[in-house]
DNA sequence: CCGCCTCGAGTTCT
DNA sequence: CTCGAGGCGG
């Protein structure tokens, strides 16, 4: 028999803790601190530990999580949990509205609009006022019993607050707050554990933990939005009031609900949230639209599986899960082994994604990505596909940990992977893959800009033995080119003409095109400007080279090494013999113009200028175009569909221009200089 | 020696 | 666009 005094105290503590929880989660108006809450909880745990008879199923102490159970029992839904039909644009919403009005015979139907939380649908059962169990959606008629795990979620009340309810099934969404998810990942990173890919899958995994203590640590949240079977004295008549009723009972409902008098209001709501979705602390994947009147819902009923009184508007997906079929390896022009993902094709944001970069071996290991995994794929900056990570809950059996090959997949040479470096390299400079890539790079737009020689022709030239190194491009003739597949007289003539034109591109582009390690377009321009000719540069020592701005020991050593190697010297001589311009104008005096000394960053698409044209105008005005935004950036020129650079500029307080702003800046200087 | 700034290298899809 | 890493100023 429990000691009466202790029983009283336990009951008081329970009431106090429930109340604190309700104030914190539902009212968002905490009256006691987290520390005080913890102290009360501690006291209750101690009482219950001393006398287990004091323990009740709805005690807040149950939230810390019970010990592991074997497996999940089935959880039948007396009233099935519905799935909703989808709409992807305004027209489909209008069609839905028309059907509703036609079937109901009404001229006007009001709707409630609710954010569609990207989490897991669950059902909670209350008998009397006490929480007695809950389960996942499953196939709609039965899911899994995850009662112990649900108990750990603070925003799920363990007792109803209102009177008059004898039984109720409450439906809603379990989800992960972004802030809680980020905090969890930060802790995992500190502990050296692989990071979770996204909040939704992590929430799913947490809810299916066999050990509820693990679930408790994850800090899941819950929004209630519907009711299944119910037996109560009084019940609301609209969806909007139903949400208020759920709040009165102690549930958290999403604050961004709206009542829409017409379908136009619904569409306005959808458009607003498709833009503002990123401002929320949780992820949403659409909007749920329901006929507001519950009686009308009943009347409309369902067609097959889907109710006729509700529809889910889905935002365009930004990420998706798919199977990682294989990890392939590309060999880059510098010999780097670049792993890439071969994916089961999947639609993301309107395009089919089949491939994605995987960066390097360490990255794959850190994310614990394995061949055969189901992976989460996202389009970084809404463009370039990226594998975020594996969905661990989908992993079946033992998949092998990824390891880079020790020999080049193309030529079989040894692979060099220096300690502490991210990239592994094929050690064979004459590796066919490297040769192909070097020729392609030489002909590319930023380098010698040889029109007509893209990936396909560059590879064909190397593969057919017409070109071994870049100097061979200038010793081609029509007869040789005609031996290649898909090359006719006309194409050959144009390619030869374009190769001829490229001879005058100048030293900066040539140096970049040669593909010297650590010499990209910028360093190439600096060296060309400082030395004026390839002979002067080839004669420079490391000590000479490091005097150039931005050139340190490593880059200097790389340049010097390049010109020491006989094959490279031979390439230079053959280029000279062909009449390729190996000189550059020596660096002109300090830049002048309205943008002298300014550095600008371009992002997005400008209305009437290409990126190249804008860059040329800025350079002409004495300015510099760089790729990343920092405190030193003078202006960010933002066009349509600007990406993360615009956000960064706002964060750092860097001035932002549109195309007009850029033009007036250029014009201002032109006016001055003409005076 | 650390932290910031830049640059290099590789990348997807239509 | 991303990540890695070299250069350099504090």
PDB file of C-alpha atoms in Angstrom, chain A residues 20 66 116 131 169 332 342 370 459 599:
ATOM      1  CA  UNK A  20       3.908  23.114 -16.990  1.00  0.00           C
ATOM      2  CA  UNK A  66      10.710   2.519 -21.043  1.00  0.00           C
ATOM      3  CA  UNK A 116       1.166  19.717 -44.485  1.00  0.00           C
ATOM      4  CA  UNK A 131      -3.627   8.310 -22.970  1.00  0.00           C
ATOM      5  CA  UNK A 169      -8.752   8.829 -31.264  1.00  0.00           C
ATOM      6  CA  UNK A 332      39.821  13.746 -63.730  1.00  0.00           C
ATOM      7  CA  UNK A 342      24.622   5.817 -60.039  1.00  0.00           C
ATOM      8  CA  UNK A 370      27.116   2.296 -49.164  1.00  0.00           C
ATOM      9  CA  UNK A 459      37.545  12.224 -76.538  1.00  0.00           C
ATOM     10  CA  UNK A 599      35.527  43.235 -56.143  1.00  0.00           C
TER      11      UNK A 599
END
